[in-house]
Coordinates of C-alpha atoms in Angstrom, one line a residue:
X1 CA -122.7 -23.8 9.0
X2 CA -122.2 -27.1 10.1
X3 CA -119.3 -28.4 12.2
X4 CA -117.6 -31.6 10.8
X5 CA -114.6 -34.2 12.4
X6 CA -112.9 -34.1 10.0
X7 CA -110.6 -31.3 8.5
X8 CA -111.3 -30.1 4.9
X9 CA -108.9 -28.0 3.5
X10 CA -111.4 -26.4 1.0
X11 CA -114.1 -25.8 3.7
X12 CA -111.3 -23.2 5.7
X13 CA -110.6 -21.8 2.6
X14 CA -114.6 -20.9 1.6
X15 CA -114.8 -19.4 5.6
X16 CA -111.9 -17.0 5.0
X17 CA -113.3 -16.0 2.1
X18 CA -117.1 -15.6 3.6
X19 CA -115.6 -13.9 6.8
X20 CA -113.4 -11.2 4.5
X21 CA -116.7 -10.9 2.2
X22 CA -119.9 -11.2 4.2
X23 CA -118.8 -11.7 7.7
X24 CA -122.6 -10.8 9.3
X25 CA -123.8 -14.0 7.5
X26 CA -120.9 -16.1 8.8
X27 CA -120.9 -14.6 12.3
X28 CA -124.7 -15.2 11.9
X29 CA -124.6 -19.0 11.3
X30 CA -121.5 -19.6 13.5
X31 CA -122.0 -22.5 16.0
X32 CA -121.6 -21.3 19.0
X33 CA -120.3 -24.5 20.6
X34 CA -118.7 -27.6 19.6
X35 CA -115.3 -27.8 21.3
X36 CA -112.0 -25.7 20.4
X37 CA -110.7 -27.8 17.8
X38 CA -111.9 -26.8 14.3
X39 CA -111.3 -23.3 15.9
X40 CA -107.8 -23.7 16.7
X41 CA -107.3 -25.7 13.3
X42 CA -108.4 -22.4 11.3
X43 CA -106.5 -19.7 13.5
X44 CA -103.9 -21.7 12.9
X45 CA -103.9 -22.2 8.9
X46 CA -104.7 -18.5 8.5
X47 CA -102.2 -17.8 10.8
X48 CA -99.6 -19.9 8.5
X49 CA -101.3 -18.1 5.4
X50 CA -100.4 -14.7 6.8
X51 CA -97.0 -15.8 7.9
X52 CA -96.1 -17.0 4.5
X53 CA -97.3 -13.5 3.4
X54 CA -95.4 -11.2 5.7
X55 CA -92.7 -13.7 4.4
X56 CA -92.9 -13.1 1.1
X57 CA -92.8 -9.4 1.6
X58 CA -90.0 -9.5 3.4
X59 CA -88.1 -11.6 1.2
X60 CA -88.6 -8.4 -1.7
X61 CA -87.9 -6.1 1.0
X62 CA -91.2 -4.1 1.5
X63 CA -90.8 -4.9 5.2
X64 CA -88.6 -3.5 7.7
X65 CA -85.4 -4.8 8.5
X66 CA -83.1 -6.8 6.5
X67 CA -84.4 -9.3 3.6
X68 CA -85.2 -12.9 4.9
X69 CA -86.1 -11.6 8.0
X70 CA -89.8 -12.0 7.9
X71 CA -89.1 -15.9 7.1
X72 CA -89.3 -16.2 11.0
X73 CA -93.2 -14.9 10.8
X74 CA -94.0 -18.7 9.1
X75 CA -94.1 -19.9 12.7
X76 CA -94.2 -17.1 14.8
X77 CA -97.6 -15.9 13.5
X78 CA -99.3 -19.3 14.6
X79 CA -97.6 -19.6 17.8
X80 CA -98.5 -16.3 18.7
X81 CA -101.7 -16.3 17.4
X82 CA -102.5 -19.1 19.7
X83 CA -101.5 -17.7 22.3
X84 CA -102.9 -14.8 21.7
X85 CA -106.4 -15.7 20.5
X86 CA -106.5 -17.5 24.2
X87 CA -105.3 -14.4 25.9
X88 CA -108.0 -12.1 23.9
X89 CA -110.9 -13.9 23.8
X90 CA -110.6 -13.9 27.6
X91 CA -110.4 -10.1 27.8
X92 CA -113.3 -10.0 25.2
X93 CA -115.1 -13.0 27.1
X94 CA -115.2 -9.9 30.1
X95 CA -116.3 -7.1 28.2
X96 CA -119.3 -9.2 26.8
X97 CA -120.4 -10.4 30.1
X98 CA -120.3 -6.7 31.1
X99 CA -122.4 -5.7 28.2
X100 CA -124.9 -8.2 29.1
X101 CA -124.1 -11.3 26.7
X102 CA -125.4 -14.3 27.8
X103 CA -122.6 -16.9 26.2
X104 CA -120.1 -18.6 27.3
X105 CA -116.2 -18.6 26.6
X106 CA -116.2 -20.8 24.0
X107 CA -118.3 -18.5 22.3
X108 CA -116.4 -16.0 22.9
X109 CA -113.1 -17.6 21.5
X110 CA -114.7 -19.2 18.2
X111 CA -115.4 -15.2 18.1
X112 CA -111.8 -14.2 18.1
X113 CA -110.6 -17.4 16.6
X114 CA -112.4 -16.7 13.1
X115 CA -111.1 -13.5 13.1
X116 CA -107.6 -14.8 12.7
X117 CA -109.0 -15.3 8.7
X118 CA -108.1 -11.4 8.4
X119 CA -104.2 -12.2 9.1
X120 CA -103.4 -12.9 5.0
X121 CA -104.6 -9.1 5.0
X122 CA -103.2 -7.3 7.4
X123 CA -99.8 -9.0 6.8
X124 CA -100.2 -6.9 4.0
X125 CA -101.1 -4.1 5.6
X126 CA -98.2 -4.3 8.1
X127 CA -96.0 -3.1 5.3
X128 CA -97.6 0.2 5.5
X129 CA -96.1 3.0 8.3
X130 CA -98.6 4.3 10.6
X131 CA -101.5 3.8 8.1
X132 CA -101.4 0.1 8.3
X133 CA -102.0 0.3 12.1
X134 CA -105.3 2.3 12.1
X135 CA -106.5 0.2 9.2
X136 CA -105.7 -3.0 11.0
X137 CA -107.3 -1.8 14.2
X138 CA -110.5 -0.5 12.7
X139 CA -111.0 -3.9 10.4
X140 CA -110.7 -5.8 13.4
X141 CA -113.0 -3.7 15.8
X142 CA -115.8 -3.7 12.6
X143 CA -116.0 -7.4 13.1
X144 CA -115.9 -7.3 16.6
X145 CA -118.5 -4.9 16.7
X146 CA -120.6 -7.6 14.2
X147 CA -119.2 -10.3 16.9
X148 CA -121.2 -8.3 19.1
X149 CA -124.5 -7.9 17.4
X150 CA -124.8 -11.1 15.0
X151 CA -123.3 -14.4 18.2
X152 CA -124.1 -12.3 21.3
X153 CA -127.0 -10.1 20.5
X154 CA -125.9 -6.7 21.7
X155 CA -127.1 -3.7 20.3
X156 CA -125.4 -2.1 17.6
X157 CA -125.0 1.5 19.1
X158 CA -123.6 -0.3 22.4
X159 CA -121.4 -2.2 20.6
X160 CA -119.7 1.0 18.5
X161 CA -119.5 3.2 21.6
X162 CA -117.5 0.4 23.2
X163 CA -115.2 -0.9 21.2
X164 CA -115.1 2.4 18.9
X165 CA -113.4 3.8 22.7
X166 CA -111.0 0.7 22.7
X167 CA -109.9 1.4 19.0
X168 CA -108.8 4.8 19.6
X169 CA -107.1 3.7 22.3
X170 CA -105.6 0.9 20.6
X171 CA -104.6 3.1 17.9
X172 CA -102.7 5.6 20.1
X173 CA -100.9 3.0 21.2
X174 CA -100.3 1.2 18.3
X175 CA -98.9 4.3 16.7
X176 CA -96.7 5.2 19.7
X177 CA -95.2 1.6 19.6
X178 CA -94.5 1.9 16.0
X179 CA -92.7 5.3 16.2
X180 CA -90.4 4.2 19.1
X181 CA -89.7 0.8 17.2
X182 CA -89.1 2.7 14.3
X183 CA -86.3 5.5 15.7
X184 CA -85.0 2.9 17.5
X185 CA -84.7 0.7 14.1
X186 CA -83.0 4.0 12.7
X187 CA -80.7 4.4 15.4
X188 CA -79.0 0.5 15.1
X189 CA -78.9 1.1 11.1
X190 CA -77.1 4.5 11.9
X191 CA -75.1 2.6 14.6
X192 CA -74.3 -0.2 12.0
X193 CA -73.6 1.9 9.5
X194 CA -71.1 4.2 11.7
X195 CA -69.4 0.8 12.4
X196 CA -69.1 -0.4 9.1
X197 CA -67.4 3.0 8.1
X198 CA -64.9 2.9 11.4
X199 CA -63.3 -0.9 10.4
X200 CA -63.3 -0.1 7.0
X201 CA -61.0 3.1 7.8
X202 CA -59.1 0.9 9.9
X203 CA -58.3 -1.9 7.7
X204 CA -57.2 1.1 5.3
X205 CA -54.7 2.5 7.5
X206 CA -53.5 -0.9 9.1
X207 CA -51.1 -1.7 7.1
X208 CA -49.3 1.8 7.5
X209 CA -49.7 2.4 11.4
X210 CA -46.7 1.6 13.9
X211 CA -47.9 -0.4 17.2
X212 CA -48.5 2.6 19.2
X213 CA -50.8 3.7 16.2
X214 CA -52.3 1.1 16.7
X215 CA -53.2 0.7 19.9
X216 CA -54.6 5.0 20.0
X217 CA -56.5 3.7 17.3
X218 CA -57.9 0.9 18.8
X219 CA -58.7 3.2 22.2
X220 CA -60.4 5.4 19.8
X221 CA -62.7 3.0 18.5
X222 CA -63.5 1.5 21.8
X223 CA -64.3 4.9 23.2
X224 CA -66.2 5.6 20.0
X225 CA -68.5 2.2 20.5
X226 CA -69.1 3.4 24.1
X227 CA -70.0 7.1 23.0
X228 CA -72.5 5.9 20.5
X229 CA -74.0 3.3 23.0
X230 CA -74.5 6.1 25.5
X231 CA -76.1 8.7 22.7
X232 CA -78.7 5.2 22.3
X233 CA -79.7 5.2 25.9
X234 CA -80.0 8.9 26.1
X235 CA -82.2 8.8 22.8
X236 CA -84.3 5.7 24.3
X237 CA -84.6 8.2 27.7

């Protein structure tokens, strides 16, 4: 697969597909240097692609929190990707040179950089509780571990062992992040909720209170804001 100056829509598009379809031929035929542009260029459209996606969930409310929210992925998917792609092929640049590879970091970040055509799918798969995360981890550690055999010539076995240890880990993690992002996510709804409810009573009864009413009731809902706050903390604890 030749490398080319100039950017051609149609020619990212065909790698996405070849990567999500037969990723041992594309890994295969991957030029292992080049410079970092037509890298970044495809992390970053895929990374768009999958932020549009998450978007669109999100705006028919199959992700979590409110509609519209996911809107914000649009950009913070490349950003972070970028970032990110920089910060991983780094870590992955290690393990390989501990597992004997003989390339280089640019190698090593095309590696990761291709990966990013995955991210139209697992924005997808984001929408899925718990599940989603061990699918996402194990689809990215499969190409890895092709990464591994197919650009730096590692053995297969070697290669599973290794990053098979890192997924489980990965996946521990993962799902342990998810479950405290997800109670605390329940806890701000039930705080929103309990809010919602407390003005709604008061605007009720407004009209019919006397001053000192008023201010007890006003004392009560302060105290009641800094009762459920504490319960919060406690529950984060």
């Amino acid at each position: 697969m030749s490398e080319s100056s100039n950017f051609d829509f149609a020619i990212v598009i065909a790698q996405i597909k070849q990567i999500i379809t037969d990723p041992v031929a594309f890994y295969k035929n991957m030029p292992k240097t080049g410079g970092y542009g037509e890298p970044i260029i495809f992390l970053l459209v895929a990374a768009v692609a999958g932020g549009i996606v998450y978007a669109g969930l999100s705006i028919i409310g199959l992700t979590p929190g409110p509609n519209f929210a996911g809107l914000g992925a649009i950009i913070a998917f490349p950003i972070g990707g970028l970032i990110g792609s920089f910060i991983a092929a780094g870590v992955l640049f290690v393990i390989w040179k501990l597992m004997g590879s003989p390339e280089n970091f640019e190698t090593a970040y095309r590696c990761v950089a291709y990966s990013f055509a995955l991210m139209p799918a697992l924005a997808v798969l984001m929408i899925l509780p718990y599940l989603g995360t061990i699918l996402r981890t194990l689809w990215a550690t499969w190409l890895v571990i092709i990464q591994s055999t197919e650009v730096h010539g590692r053995a297969k076995k070697t290669a599973q062992l290794v990053f098979g240890i890192i997924a489980a880990l990965m996946i521990l993690s993962g799902l342990s992040a998810e479950y405290a992002t997800r109670q605390a996510m329940e806890q701000v709804e039930e705080f929103r909720e309990g809010l919602n409810e407390a003005q709604s009573n008061a605007l009720e009864n407004l009209e019919d209170m006397t001053p000192e009413e008023m201010g007890q009731a006003a004392g009560d809902f302060i105290r009641g804001l800094q009762e459920a706050a504490k319960q919060a903390e406690e529950n984060r604890e």
